Amino acid sequence: MGSTTSFGRFYETWFDQLHHLVHQLRQVPKPPTTQDDATHLCLLVDKLVNHYAEYYRVKSVAVERDVLSVFTASWASSLERSLHWIAGWRPTTLFHLVYTESSIMFESHIIDILRGLKTGDLGDLSPSQFRRVSELQCETVKEENAVTEELAEWQDGASEFMGSSCCSDIDDKIGRLVRIVLKADDLRLRTVRKVVEFLTPQQAAEFLIAAAELQFGIRFWGRNEDLHRHSL
Protein backbone atom coordinates (compact mmCIF):
# COMPACT_ATOMS: atom_id res chain seq x y z
CA MET A 1 0.00 0.00 0.00
CA GLY A 2 2.87 2.35 0.82
CA SER A 3 4.42 2.18 -2.65
CA THR A 4 1.00 2.71 -4.26
CA THR A 5 0.32 5.77 -2.11
CA SER A 6 3.80 7.10 -2.90
CA PHE A 7 3.32 6.70 -6.64
CA GLY A 8 -0.13 8.26 -6.40
CA ARG A 9 1.41 11.35 -4.78
CA PHE A 10 4.12 11.44 -7.43
CA TYR A 11 1.48 11.22 -10.16
CA GLU A 12 -0.48 14.19 -8.77
CA THR A 13 2.70 16.30 -8.71
CA TRP A 14 3.75 15.07 -12.14
CA PHE A 15 0.31 15.88 -13.56
CA ASP A 16 0.45 19.44 -12.14
CA GLN A 17 3.88 19.89 -13.73
CA LEU A 18 2.47 18.63 -17.04
CA HIS A 19 -0.16 21.40 -16.87
CA HIS A 20 2.60 23.94 -16.26
CA LEU A 21 4.78 22.70 -19.15
CA VAL A 22 1.85 22.66 -21.57
CA HIS A 23 0.92 26.21 -20.51
CA GLN A 24 4.49 27.31 -21.31
CA LEU A 25 4.37 25.54 -24.66
CA ARG A 26 1.12 27.29 -25.57
CA GLN A 27 2.71 30.71 -24.97
CA VAL A 28 5.41 30.29 -27.63
CA PRO A 29 4.40 31.77 -31.02
CA LYS A 30 3.65 29.12 -33.65
CA PRO A 31 5.31 29.37 -36.04
CA PRO A 32 8.17 30.96 -34.04
CA THR A 33 8.72 34.59 -35.00
CA THR A 34 12.34 34.87 -33.83
CA GLN A 35 15.34 32.57 -33.44
CA ASP A 36 14.95 32.84 -29.67
CA ASP A 37 11.35 31.65 -29.98
CA ALA A 38 12.47 28.73 -32.15
CA THR A 39 15.16 27.73 -29.64
CA HIS A 40 12.73 28.08 -26.74
CA LEU A 41 10.16 25.94 -28.57
CA CYS A 42 12.70 23.13 -29.13
CA LEU A 43 13.78 23.26 -25.48
CA LEU A 44 10.18 23.01 -24.26
CA VAL A 45 9.40 20.10 -26.60
CA ASP A 46 12.45 18.25 -25.24
CA LYS A 47 11.46 19.15 -21.70
CA LEU A 48 7.96 17.75 -22.17
CA VAL A 49 9.22 14.49 -23.70
CA ASN A 50 11.69 14.15 -20.81
CA HIS A 51 8.79 14.75 -18.42
CA TYR A 52 7.05 11.67 -19.85
CA ALA A 53 10.34 9.75 -19.60
CA GLU A 54 10.57 10.66 -15.91
CA TYR A 55 7.04 9.39 -15.37
CA TYR A 56 7.94 5.98 -16.80
CA ARG A 57 11.19 5.88 -14.86
CA VAL A 58 9.37 6.35 -11.55
CA LYS A 59 6.52 4.09 -12.64
CA SER A 60 8.98 1.28 -13.41
CA VAL A 61 10.12 1.36 -9.78
CA ALA A 62 6.49 1.14 -8.62
CA VAL A 63 5.86 -1.75 -11.05
CA GLU A 64 8.87 -3.67 -9.69
CA ARG A 65 7.63 -3.15 -6.12
CA ASP A 66 3.93 -3.87 -6.58
CA VAL A 67 2.75 -4.53 -10.14
CA LEU A 68 -0.78 -5.52 -9.08
CA SER A 69 -1.36 -2.14 -7.42
CA VAL A 70 -0.11 -0.38 -10.55
CA PHE A 71 -2.60 -2.41 -12.57
CA THR A 72 -5.50 -1.31 -10.34
CA ALA A 73 -4.27 2.34 -10.55
CA SER A 74 -6.11 3.71 -7.54
CA TRP A 75 -4.85 7.22 -8.40
CA ALA A 76 -6.81 7.19 -11.69
CA SER A 77 -10.52 7.80 -12.23
CA SER A 78 -12.87 5.00 -13.24
CA LEU A 79 -13.02 6.42 -16.78
CA GLU A 80 -9.23 6.47 -17.07
CA ARG A 81 -8.96 2.89 -15.87
CA SER A 82 -11.65 1.78 -18.36
CA LEU A 83 -9.48 3.13 -21.19
CA HIS A 84 -6.26 1.51 -19.99
CA TRP A 85 -4.34 -1.04 -22.03
CA ILE A 86 -1.93 -2.94 -19.75
CA ALA A 87 -1.77 -0.29 -17.00
CA GLY A 88 -1.68 2.72 -19.30
CA TRP A 89 -2.82 4.26 -22.57
CA ARG A 90 -2.70 2.32 -25.84
CA PRO A 91 0.30 3.47 -27.96
CA THR A 92 -1.62 3.43 -31.25
CA THR A 93 -3.90 6.14 -29.81
CA LEU A 94 -1.16 8.62 -30.75
CA PHE A 95 -1.56 7.93 -34.46
CA HIS A 96 -5.31 8.56 -34.34
CA LEU A 97 -4.46 11.83 -32.58
CA VAL A 98 -1.98 12.85 -35.29
CA TYR A 99 -4.48 12.07 -38.07
CA THR A 100 -7.32 13.88 -36.28
CA GLU A 101 -5.29 17.02 -35.50
CA SER A 102 -3.86 17.05 -39.02
CA SER A 103 -7.34 16.83 -40.53
CA ILE A 104 -8.75 19.57 -38.29
CA MET A 105 -5.88 21.96 -39.04
CA PHE A 106 -5.92 21.15 -42.75
CA GLU A 107 -9.62 22.03 -42.95
CA SER A 108 -9.13 25.26 -40.99
CA HIS A 109 -6.36 26.40 -43.40
CA ILE A 110 -7.80 24.98 -46.62
CA ILE A 111 -7.99 28.39 -48.34
CA ASP A 112 -4.35 29.21 -47.56
CA ILE A 113 -3.25 25.74 -48.65
CA LEU A 114 -5.12 26.06 -51.97
CA ARG A 115 -3.27 29.34 -52.49
CA GLY A 116 0.01 27.50 -52.05
CA LEU A 117 0.78 28.96 -48.64
CA LYS A 118 2.62 26.80 -46.12
CA THR A 119 1.21 26.81 -42.58
CA GLY A 120 3.94 24.66 -41.01
CA ASP A 121 1.48 23.06 -38.57
CA LEU A 122 0.10 19.53 -38.32
CA GLY A 123 -2.26 20.32 -41.19
CA ASP A 124 0.81 20.78 -43.38
CA LEU A 125 2.37 17.31 -43.00
CA SER A 126 4.48 16.34 -46.02
CA PRO A 127 3.97 13.09 -47.98
CA SER A 128 7.18 11.71 -46.45
CA GLN A 129 5.91 12.54 -42.95
CA PHE A 130 2.60 10.77 -43.65
CA ARG A 131 4.54 7.76 -44.93
CA ARG A 132 6.65 7.65 -41.76
CA VAL A 133 3.52 7.95 -39.60
CA SER A 134 1.95 5.04 -41.47
CA GLU A 135 5.10 2.88 -41.23
CA LEU A 136 5.51 3.59 -37.53
CA GLN A 137 1.83 2.85 -36.95
CA CYS A 138 2.21 -0.58 -38.57
CA GLU A 139 5.30 -1.34 -36.48
CA THR A 140 3.56 -0.20 -33.30
CA VAL A 141 0.44 -2.27 -34.00
CA LYS A 142 2.64 -5.38 -34.34
CA GLU A 143 4.44 -4.68 -31.06
CA GLU A 144 1.17 -3.84 -29.32
CA ASN A 145 -0.39 -7.10 -30.47
CA ALA A 146 2.63 -9.08 -29.31
CA VAL A 147 2.43 -7.60 -25.80
CA THR A 148 -1.34 -8.17 -25.73
CA GLU A 149 -0.73 -11.84 -26.58
CA GLU A 150 1.80 -12.09 -23.75
CA LEU A 151 -0.77 -10.76 -21.30
CA ALA A 152 -3.42 -13.15 -22.68
CA GLU A 153 -1.05 -16.09 -22.10
CA TRP A 154 -0.37 -14.82 -18.58
CA GLN A 155 -4.11 -14.61 -17.89
CA ASP A 156 -4.71 -18.08 -19.36
CA GLY A 157 -2.45 -19.45 -16.64
CA ALA A 158 -4.53 -17.83 -13.87
CA SER A 159 -5.92 -21.20 -12.76
CA GLU A 160 -2.38 -22.50 -12.22
CA PHE A 161 -1.58 -19.33 -10.30
CA MET A 162 -4.60 -19.64 -8.01
CA GLY A 163 -4.02 -23.36 -7.39
CA SER A 164 -0.30 -23.08 -6.68
CA SER A 165 0.97 -23.30 -3.12
CA CYS A 166 4.59 -22.81 -4.18
CA CYS A 167 5.95 -19.33 -3.50
CA SER A 168 8.53 -19.62 -6.28
CA ASP A 169 5.75 -20.33 -8.81
CA ILE A 170 3.81 -17.30 -7.64
CA ASP A 171 6.92 -15.09 -7.69
CA ASP A 172 7.68 -16.27 -11.21
CA LYS A 173 4.13 -15.51 -12.31
CA ILE A 174 4.27 -11.99 -10.82
CA GLY A 175 7.70 -11.49 -12.37
CA ARG A 176 6.27 -12.25 -15.81
CA LEU A 177 3.54 -9.66 -15.28
CA VAL A 178 6.15 -7.08 -14.26
CA ARG A 179 8.03 -7.69 -17.51
CA ILE A 180 4.82 -7.36 -19.55
CA VAL A 181 3.92 -4.00 -17.98
CA LEU A 182 7.48 -2.68 -18.40
CA LYS A 183 7.42 -3.78 -22.05
CA ALA A 184 4.12 -1.94 -22.58
CA ASP A 185 5.48 1.21 -20.94
CA ASP A 186 8.65 1.04 -23.04
CA LEU A 187 6.49 0.89 -26.18
CA ARG A 188 4.44 3.88 -25.00
CA LEU A 189 7.51 6.06 -24.43
CA ARG A 190 9.28 4.95 -27.62
CA THR A 191 6.15 5.76 -29.63
CA VAL A 192 5.99 9.31 -28.23
CA ARG A 193 9.67 9.86 -28.98
CA LYS A 194 9.47 8.48 -32.53
CA VAL A 195 6.41 10.56 -33.44
CA VAL A 196 8.10 13.71 -32.13
CA GLU A 197 11.28 12.87 -34.07
CA PHE A 198 9.70 13.05 -37.52
CA LEU A 199 7.69 16.21 -36.79
CA THR A 200 9.03 19.75 -36.97
CA PRO A 201 9.36 21.55 -33.60
CA GLN A 202 6.11 23.44 -34.27
CA GLN A 203 4.26 20.26 -35.24
CA ALA A 204 5.73 18.39 -32.26
CA ALA A 205 4.55 21.15 -29.93
CA GLU A 206 1.03 21.00 -31.36
CA PHE A 207 1.02 17.21 -31.10
CA LEU A 208 2.19 17.22 -27.46
CA ILE A 209 -0.34 19.91 -26.52
CA ALA A 210 -3.17 17.91 -28.15
CA ALA A 211 -2.05 14.71 -26.38
CA ALA A 212 -1.92 16.48 -23.01
CA GLU A 213 -5.30 18.16 -23.54
CA LEU A 214 -6.83 14.76 -24.25
CA GLN A 215 -5.27 13.47 -21.02
CA PHE A 216 -6.50 16.52 -19.07
CA GLY A 217 -10.03 16.21 -20.46
CA ILE A 218 -10.38 12.51 -19.70
CA ARG A 219 -9.04 12.94 -16.16
CA PHE A 220 -11.26 15.97 -15.43
CA TRP A 221 -14.42 14.34 -16.81
CA GLY A 222 -13.63 11.01 -15.12
CA ARG A 223 -13.07 12.59 -11.71
CA ASN A 224 -16.28 14.58 -11.97
CA GLU A 225 -18.20 11.43 -12.85
CA ASP A 226 -16.68 9.59 -9.87
CA LEU A 227 -17.57 12.46 -7.51
CA HIS A 228 -21.12 12.59 -8.85
CA ARG A 229 -21.57 8.83 -8.50
CA HIS A 230 -20.21 8.80 -4.93
CA SER A 231 -22.50 11.66 -3.92
CA LEU A 232 -25.66 9.77 -4.92
PDB file of C-alpha atoms in Angstrom:
ATOM      1  CA  MET A   1       0.000   0.000   0.000  1.00  0.00           C
ATOM      2  CA  GLY A   2       2.873   2.353   0.816  1.00  0.00           C
ATOM      3  CA  SER A   3       4.424   2.176  -2.652  1.00  0.00           C
ATOM      4  CA  THR A   4       1.002   2.707  -4.258  1.00  0.00           C
ATOM      5  CA  THR A   5       0.324   5.772  -2.115  1.00  0.00           C
ATOM      6  CA  SER A   6       3.799   7.096  -2.900  1.00  0.00           C
ATOM      7  CA  PHE A   7       3.324   6.698  -6.639  1.00  0.00           C
ATOM      8  CA  GLY A   8      -0.132   8.262  -6.397  1.00  0.00           C
ATOM      9  CA  ARG A   9       1.408  11.353  -4.778  1.00  0.00           C
ATOM     10  CA  PHE A  10       4.119  11.444  -7.428  1.00  0.00           C
ATOM     11  CA  TYR A  11       1.483  11.220 -10.161  1.00  0.00           C
ATOM     12  CA  GLU A  12      -0.475  14.186  -8.771  1.00  0.00           C
ATOM     13  CA  THR A  13       2.695  16.304  -8.710  1.00  0.00           C
ATOM     14  CA  TRP A  14       3.750  15.071 -12.141  1.00  0.00           C
ATOM     15  CA  PHE A  15       0.308  15.882 -13.556  1.00  0.00           C
ATOM     16  CA  ASP A  16       0.451  19.439 -12.143  1.00  0.00           C
ATOM     17  CA  GLN A  17       3.877  19.891 -13.730  1.00  0.00           C
ATOM     18  CA  LEU A  18       2.472  18.632 -17.037  1.00  0.00           C
ATOM     19  CA  HIS A  19      -0.158  21.401 -16.866  1.00  0.00           C
ATOM     20  CA  HIS A  20       2.600  23.941 -16.262  1.00  0.00           C
ATOM     21  CA  LEU A  21       4.775  22.704 -19.146  1.00  0.00           C
ATOM     22  CA  VAL A  22       1.851  22.657 -21.575  1.00  0.00           C
ATOM     23  CA  HIS A  23       0.920  26.214 -20.509  1.00  0.00           C
ATOM     24  CA  GLN A  24       4.493  27.314 -21.309  1.00  0.00           C
ATOM     25  CA  LEU A  25       4.365  25.539 -24.656  1.00  0.00           C
ATOM     26  CA  ARG A  26       1.118  27.290 -25.567  1.00  0.00           C
ATOM     27  CA  GLN A  27       2.712  30.710 -24.967  1.00  0.00           C
ATOM     28  CA  VAL A  28       5.410  30.287 -27.630  1.00  0.00           C
ATOM     29  CA  PRO A  29       4.398  31.769 -31.019  1.00  0.00           C
ATOM     30  CA  LYS A  30       3.650  29.116 -33.645  1.00  0.00           C
ATOM     31  CA  PRO A  31       5.313  29.371 -36.036  1.00  0.00           C
ATOM     32  CA  PRO A  32       8.174  30.956 -34.042  1.00  0.00           C
ATOM     33  CA  THR A  33       8.716  34.592 -34.999  1.00  0.00           C
ATOM     34  CA  THR A  34      12.340  34.868 -33.831  1.00  0.00           C
ATOM     35  CA  GLN A  35      15.344  32.569 -33.441  1.00  0.00           C
ATOM     36  CA  ASP A  36      14.951  32.844 -29.674  1.00  0.00           C
ATOM     37  CA  ASP A  37      11.352  31.651 -29.975  1.00  0.00           C
ATOM     38  CA  ALA A  38      12.475  28.727 -32.148  1.00  0.00           C
ATOM     39  CA  THR A  39      15.163  27.734 -29.643  1.00  0.00           C
ATOM     40  CA  HIS A  40      12.728  28.079 -26.737  1.00  0.00           C
ATOM     41  CA  LEU A  41      10.160  25.935 -28.574  1.00  0.00           C
ATOM     42  CA  CYS A  42      12.701  23.130 -29.127  1.00  0.00           C
ATOM     43  CA  LEU A  43      13.777  23.257 -25.484  1.00  0.00           C
ATOM     44  CA  LEU A  44      10.180  23.013 -24.264  1.00  0.00           C
ATOM     45  CA  VAL A  45       9.395  20.097 -26.598  1.00  0.00           C
ATOM     46  CA  ASP A  46      12.452  18.248 -25.242  1.00  0.00           C
ATOM     47  CA  LYS A  47      11.465  19.146 -21.696  1.00  0.00           C
ATOM     48  CA  LEU A  48       7.960  17.750 -22.168  1.00  0.00           C
ATOM     49  CA  VAL A  49       9.222  14.494 -23.704  1.00  0.00           C
ATOM     50  CA  ASN A  50      11.685  14.153 -20.807  1.00  0.00           C
ATOM     51  CA  HIS A  51       8.786  14.751 -18.418  1.00  0.00           C
ATOM     52  CA  TYR A  52       7.054  11.672 -19.849  1.00  0.00           C
ATOM     53  CA  ALA A  53      10.338   9.749 -19.602  1.00  0.00           C
ATOM     54  CA  GLU A  54      10.575  10.664 -15.905  1.00  0.00           C
ATOM     55  CA  TYR A  55       7.038   9.387 -15.367  1.00  0.00           C
ATOM     56  CA  TYR A  56       7.936   5.985 -16.799  1.00  0.00           C
ATOM     57  CA  ARG A  57      11.194   5.877 -14.855  1.00  0.00           C
ATOM     58  CA  VAL A  58       9.366   6.349 -11.553  1.00  0.00           C
ATOM     59  CA  LYS A  59       6.524   4.095 -12.636  1.00  0.00           C
ATOM     60  CA  SER A  60       8.985   1.278 -13.408  1.00  0.00           C
ATOM     61  CA  VAL A  61      10.122   1.360  -9.778  1.00  0.00           C
ATOM     62  CA  ALA A  62       6.486   1.142  -8.616  1.00  0.00           C
ATOM     63  CA  VAL A  63       5.864  -1.751 -11.048  1.00  0.00           C
ATOM     64  CA  GLU A  64       8.871  -3.665  -9.694  1.00  0.00           C
ATOM     65  CA  ARG A  65       7.633  -3.149  -6.122  1.00  0.00           C
ATOM     66  CA  ASP A  66       3.932  -3.870  -6.581  1.00  0.00           C
ATOM     67  CA  VAL A  67       2.752  -4.535 -10.136  1.00  0.00           C
ATOM     68  CA  LEU A  68      -0.782  -5.524  -9.076  1.00  0.00           C
ATOM     69  CA  SER A  69      -1.356  -2.141  -7.422  1.00  0.00           C
ATOM     70  CA  VAL A  70      -0.107  -0.376 -10.546  1.00  0.00           C
ATOM     71  CA  PHE A  71      -2.603  -2.411 -12.567  1.00  0.00           C
ATOM     72  CA  THR A  72      -5.503  -1.308 -10.337  1.00  0.00           C
ATOM     73  CA  ALA A  73      -4.265   2.337 -10.548  1.00  0.00           C
ATOM     74  CA  SER A  74      -6.113   3.711  -7.539  1.00  0.00           C
ATOM     75  CA  TRP A  75      -4.853   7.218  -8.398  1.00  0.00           C
ATOM     76  CA  ALA A  76      -6.812   7.189 -11.689  1.00  0.00           C
ATOM     77  CA  SER A  77     -10.522   7.803 -12.233  1.00  0.00           C
ATOM     78  CA  SER A  78     -12.873   4.997 -13.244  1.00  0.00           C
ATOM     79  CA  LEU A  79     -13.016   6.415 -16.778  1.00  0.00           C
ATOM     80  CA  GLU A  80      -9.226   6.475 -17.068  1.00  0.00           C
ATOM     81  CA  ARG A  81      -8.960   2.886 -15.875  1.00  0.00           C
ATOM     82  CA  SER A  82     -11.651   1.778 -18.362  1.00  0.00           C
ATOM     83  CA  LEU A  83      -9.481   3.135 -21.185  1.00  0.00           C
ATOM     84  CA  HIS A  84      -6.255   1.509 -19.994  1.00  0.00           C
ATOM     85  CA  TRP A  85      -4.340  -1.039 -22.028  1.00  0.00           C
ATOM     86  CA  ILE A  86      -1.925  -2.937 -19.749  1.00  0.00           C
ATOM     87  CA  ALA A  87      -1.771  -0.289 -16.998  1.00  0.00           C
ATOM     88  CA  GLY A  88      -1.684   2.717 -19.303  1.00  0.00           C
ATOM     89  CA  TRP A  89      -2.823   4.261 -22.573  1.00  0.00           C
ATOM     90  CA  ARG A  90      -2.697   2.321 -25.842  1.00  0.00           C
ATOM     91  CA  PRO A  91       0.303   3.471 -27.958  1.00  0.00           C
ATOM     92  CA  THR A  92      -1.623   3.425 -31.249  1.00  0.00           C
ATOM     93  CA  THR A  93      -3.899   6.145 -29.815  1.00  0.00           C
ATOM     94  CA  LEU A  94      -1.163   8.619 -30.749  1.00  0.00           C
ATOM     95  CA  PHE A  95      -1.564   7.930 -34.457  1.00  0.00           C
ATOM     96  CA  HIS A  96      -5.309   8.564 -34.338  1.00  0.00           C
ATOM     97  CA  LEU A  97      -4.464  11.834 -32.580  1.00  0.00           C
ATOM     98  CA  VAL A  98      -1.980  12.855 -35.291  1.00  0.00           C
ATOM     99  CA  TYR A  99      -4.481  12.075 -38.071  1.00  0.00           C
ATOM    100  CA  THR A 100      -7.317  13.883 -36.281  1.00  0.00           C
ATOM    101  CA  GLU A 101      -5.293  17.019 -35.503  1.00  0.00           C
ATOM    102  CA  SER A 102      -3.857  17.052 -39.025  1.00  0.00           C
ATOM    103  CA  SER A 103      -7.345  16.833 -40.533  1.00  0.00           C
ATOM    104  CA  ILE A 104      -8.751  19.569 -38.291  1.00  0.00           C
ATOM    105  CA  MET A 105      -5.878  21.959 -39.040  1.00  0.00           C
ATOM    106  CA  PHE A 106      -5.918  21.148 -42.752  1.00  0.00           C
ATOM    107  CA  GLU A 107      -9.619  22.030 -42.953  1.00  0.00           C
ATOM    108  CA  SER A 108      -9.134  25.257 -40.993  1.00  0.00           C
ATOM    109  CA  HIS A 109      -6.362  26.397 -43.399  1.00  0.00           C
ATOM    110  CA  ILE A 110      -7.804  24.979 -46.623  1.00  0.00           C
ATOM    111  CA  ILE A 111      -7.986  28.390 -48.343  1.00  0.00           C
ATOM    112  CA  ASP A 112      -4.350  29.211 -47.556  1.00  0.00           C
ATOM    113  CA  ILE A 113      -3.246  25.736 -48.646  1.00  0.00           C
ATOM    114  CA  LEU A 114      -5.118  26.059 -51.974  1.00  0.00           C
ATOM    115  CA  ARG A 115      -3.274  29.343 -52.492  1.00  0.00           C
ATOM    116  CA  GLY A 116       0.010  27.503 -52.048  1.00  0.00           C
ATOM    117  CA  LEU A 117       0.784  28.964 -48.645  1.00  0.00           C
ATOM    118  CA  LYS A 118       2.620  26.800 -46.117  1.00  0.00           C
ATOM    119  CA  THR A 119       1.214  26.813 -42.578  1.00  0.00           C
ATOM    120  CA  GLY A 120       3.945  24.665 -41.012  1.00  0.00           C
ATOM    121  CA  ASP A 121       1.484  23.062 -38.574  1.00  0.00           C
ATOM    122  CA  LEU A 122       0.099  19.530 -38.318  1.00  0.00           C
ATOM    123  CA  GLY A 123      -2.255  20.322 -41.194  1.00  0.00           C
ATOM    124  CA  ASP A 124       0.813  20.776 -43.377  1.00  0.00           C
ATOM    125  CA  LEU A 125       2.374  17.308 -43.003  1.00  0.00           C
ATOM    126  CA  SER A 126       4.484  16.343 -46.020  1.00  0.00           C
ATOM    127  CA  PRO A 127       3.969  13.095 -47.980  1.00  0.00           C
ATOM    128  CA  SER A 128       7.180  11.707 -46.450  1.00  0.00           C
ATOM    129  CA  GLN A 129       5.905  12.537 -42.952  1.00  0.00           C
ATOM    130  CA  PHE A 130       2.605  10.766 -43.653  1.00  0.00           C
ATOM    131  CA  ARG A 131       4.540   7.763 -44.931  1.00  0.00           C
ATOM    132  CA  ARG A 132       6.647   7.652 -41.763  1.00  0.00           C
ATOM    133  CA  VAL A 133       3.517   7.955 -39.600  1.00  0.00           C
ATOM    134  CA  SER A 134       1.950   5.038 -41.473  1.00  0.00           C
ATOM    135  CA  GLU A 135       5.101   2.878 -41.231  1.00  0.00           C
ATOM    136  CA  LEU A 136       5.511   3.591 -37.531  1.00  0.00           C
ATOM    137  CA  GLN A 137       1.832   2.850 -36.945  1.00  0.00           C
ATOM    138  CA  CYS A 138       2.206  -0.582 -38.571  1.00  0.00           C
ATOM    139  CA  GLU A 139       5.305  -1.345 -36.477  1.00  0.00           C
ATOM    140  CA  THR A 140       3.561  -0.200 -33.296  1.00  0.00           C
ATOM    141  CA  VAL A 141       0.442  -2.268 -34.000  1.00  0.00           C
ATOM    142  CA  LYS A 142       2.639  -5.382 -34.341  1.00  0.00           C
ATOM    143  CA  GLU A 143       4.437  -4.683 -31.056  1.00  0.00           C
ATOM    144  CA  GLU A 144       1.170  -3.838 -29.323  1.00  0.00           C
ATOM    145  CA  ASN A 145      -0.394  -7.102 -30.469  1.00  0.00           C
ATOM    146  CA  ALA A 146       2.635  -9.081 -29.314  1.00  0.00           C
ATOM    147  CA  VAL A 147       2.432  -7.595 -25.802  1.00  0.00           C
ATOM    148  CA  THR A 148      -1.338  -8.171 -25.734  1.00  0.00           C
ATOM    149  CA  GLU A 149      -0.730 -11.840 -26.577  1.00  0.00           C
ATOM    150  CA  GLU A 150       1.805 -12.093 -23.755  1.00  0.00           C
ATOM    151  CA  LEU A 151      -0.773 -10.762 -21.296  1.00  0.00           C
ATOM    152  CA  ALA A 152      -3.419 -13.152 -22.676  1.00  0.00           C
ATOM    153  CA  GLU A 153      -1.049 -16.085 -22.097  1.00  0.00           C
ATOM    154  CA  TRP A 154      -0.371 -14.821 -18.577  1.00  0.00           C
ATOM    155  CA  GLN A 155      -4.111 -14.607 -17.892  1.00  0.00           C
ATOM    156  CA  ASP A 156      -4.705 -18.084 -19.357  1.00  0.00           C
ATOM    157  CA  GLY A 157      -2.454 -19.449 -16.639  1.00  0.00           C
ATOM    158  CA  ALA A 158      -4.531 -17.834 -13.873  1.00  0.00           C
ATOM    159  CA  SER A 159      -5.919 -21.201 -12.757  1.00  0.00           C
ATOM    160  CA  GLU A 160      -2.380 -22.503 -12.225  1.00  0.00           C
ATOM    161  CA  PHE A 161      -1.579 -19.326 -10.304  1.00  0.00           C
ATOM    162  CA  MET A 162      -4.597 -19.642  -8.005  1.00  0.00           C
ATOM    163  CA  GLY A 163      -4.015 -23.362  -7.394  1.00  0.00           C
ATOM    164  CA  SER A 164      -0.299 -23.081  -6.682  1.00  0.00           C
ATOM    165  CA  SER A 165       0.966 -23.299  -3.120  1.00  0.00           C
ATOM    166  CA  CYS A 166       4.590 -22.813  -4.176  1.00  0.00           C
ATOM    167  CA  CYS A 167       5.953 -19.328  -3.499  1.00  0.00           C
ATOM    168  CA  SER A 168       8.527 -19.621  -6.283  1.00  0.00           C
ATOM    169  CA  ASP A 169       5.752 -20.335  -8.812  1.00  0.00           C
ATOM    170  CA  ILE A 170       3.813 -17.298  -7.636  1.00  0.00           C
ATOM    171  CA  ASP A 171       6.921 -15.093  -7.693  1.00  0.00           C
ATOM    172  CA  ASP A 172       7.684 -16.274 -11.214  1.00  0.00           C
ATOM    173  CA  LYS A 173       4.127 -15.506 -12.314  1.00  0.00           C
ATOM    174  CA  ILE A 174       4.267 -11.988 -10.822  1.00  0.00           C
ATOM    175  CA  GLY A 175       7.698 -11.486 -12.372  1.00  0.00           C
ATOM    176  CA  ARG A 176       6.274 -12.253 -15.807  1.00  0.00           C
ATOM    177  CA  LEU A 177       3.541  -9.656 -15.284  1.00  0.00           C
ATOM    178  CA  VAL A 178       6.151  -7.080 -14.264  1.00  0.00           C
ATOM    179  CA  ARG A 179       8.030  -7.689 -17.511  1.00  0.00           C
ATOM    180  CA  ILE A 180       4.821  -7.358 -19.546  1.00  0.00           C
ATOM    181  CA  VAL A 181       3.922  -4.000 -17.983  1.00  0.00           C
ATOM    182  CA  LEU A 182       7.480  -2.677 -18.401  1.00  0.00           C
ATOM    183  CA  LYS A 183       7.423  -3.777 -22.047  1.00  0.00           C
ATOM    184  CA  ALA A 184       4.117  -1.945 -22.582  1.00  0.00           C
ATOM    185  CA  ASP A 185       5.481   1.212 -20.939  1.00  0.00           C
ATOM    186  CA  ASP A 186       8.649   1.038 -23.038  1.00  0.00           C
ATOM    187  CA  LEU A 187       6.490   0.893 -26.179  1.00  0.00           C
ATOM    188  CA  ARG A 188       4.440   3.875 -24.997  1.00  0.00           C
ATOM    189  CA  LEU A 189       7.508   6.062 -24.427  1.00  0.00           C
ATOM    190  CA  ARG A 190       9.277   4.952 -27.622  1.00  0.00           C
ATOM    191  CA  THR A 191       6.151   5.765 -29.626  1.00  0.00           C
ATOM    192  CA  VAL A 192       5.989   9.310 -28.229  1.00  0.00           C
ATOM    193  CA  ARG A 193       9.668   9.861 -28.984  1.00  0.00           C
ATOM    194  CA  LYS A 194       9.470   8.478 -32.527  1.00  0.00           C
ATOM    195  CA  VAL A 195       6.407  10.557 -33.437  1.00  0.00           C
ATOM    196  CA  VAL A 196       8.105  13.715 -32.129  1.00  0.00           C
ATOM    197  CA  GLU A 197      11.278  12.873 -34.073  1.00  0.00           C
ATOM    198  CA  PHE A 198       9.698  13.047 -37.524  1.00  0.00           C
ATOM    199  CA  LEU A 199       7.694  16.208 -36.793  1.00  0.00           C
ATOM    200  CA  THR A 200       9.028  19.749 -36.974  1.00  0.00           C
ATOM    201  CA  PRO A 201       9.360  21.548 -33.600  1.00  0.00           C
ATOM    202  CA  GLN A 202       6.108  23.444 -34.267  1.00  0.00           C
ATOM    203  CA  GLN A 203       4.258  20.264 -35.239  1.00  0.00           C
ATOM    204  CA  ALA A 204       5.733  18.389 -32.260  1.00  0.00           C
ATOM    205  CA  ALA A 205       4.554  21.155 -29.926  1.00  0.00           C
ATOM    206  CA  GLU A 206       1.027  20.996 -31.364  1.00  0.00           C
ATOM    207  CA  PHE A 207       1.018  17.205 -31.098  1.00  0.00           C
ATOM    208  CA  LEU A 208       2.193  17.223 -27.455  1.00  0.00           C
ATOM    209  CA  ILE A 209      -0.340  19.906 -26.520  1.00  0.00           C
ATOM    210  CA  ALA A 210      -3.168  17.912 -28.148  1.00  0.00           C
ATOM    211  CA  ALA A 211      -2.051  14.706 -26.381  1.00  0.00           C
ATOM    212  CA  ALA A 212      -1.921  16.476 -23.014  1.00  0.00           C
ATOM    213  CA  GLU A 213      -5.301  18.162 -23.545  1.00  0.00           C
ATOM    214  CA  LEU A 214      -6.833  14.761 -24.246  1.00  0.00           C
ATOM    215  CA  GLN A 215      -5.275  13.474 -21.019  1.00  0.00           C
ATOM    216  CA  PHE A 216      -6.502  16.520 -19.070  1.00  0.00           C
ATOM    217  CA  GLY A 217     -10.025  16.211 -20.460  1.00  0.00           C
ATOM    218  CA  ILE A 218     -10.381  12.508 -19.697  1.00  0.00           C
ATOM    219  CA  ARG A 219      -9.045  12.944 -16.161  1.00  0.00           C
ATOM    220  CA  PHE A 220     -11.262  15.971 -15.435  1.00  0.00           C
ATOM    221  CA  TRP A 221     -14.417  14.337 -16.807  1.00  0.00           C
ATOM    222  CA  GLY A 222     -13.628  11.010 -15.119  1.00  0.00           C
ATOM    223  CA  ARG A 223     -13.072  12.593 -11.709  1.00  0.00           C
ATOM    224  CA  ASN A 224     -16.282  14.581 -11.970  1.00  0.00           C
ATOM    225  CA  GLU A 225     -18.204  11.428 -12.852  1.00  0.00           C
ATOM    226  CA  ASP A 226     -16.683   9.593  -9.866  1.00  0.00           C
ATOM    227  CA  LEU A 227     -17.567  12.456  -7.512  1.00  0.00           C
ATOM    228  CA  HIS A 228     -21.115  12.589  -8.847  1.00  0.00           C
ATOM    229  CA  ARG A 229     -21.567   8.833  -8.502  1.00  0.00           C
ATOM    230  CA  HIS A 230     -20.212   8.800  -4.926  1.00  0.00           C
ATOM    231  CA  SER A 231     -22.503  11.664  -3.920  1.00  0.00           C
ATOM    232  CA  LEU A 232     -25.657   9.771  -4.922  1.00  0.00           C
TER     233      LEU A 232
END
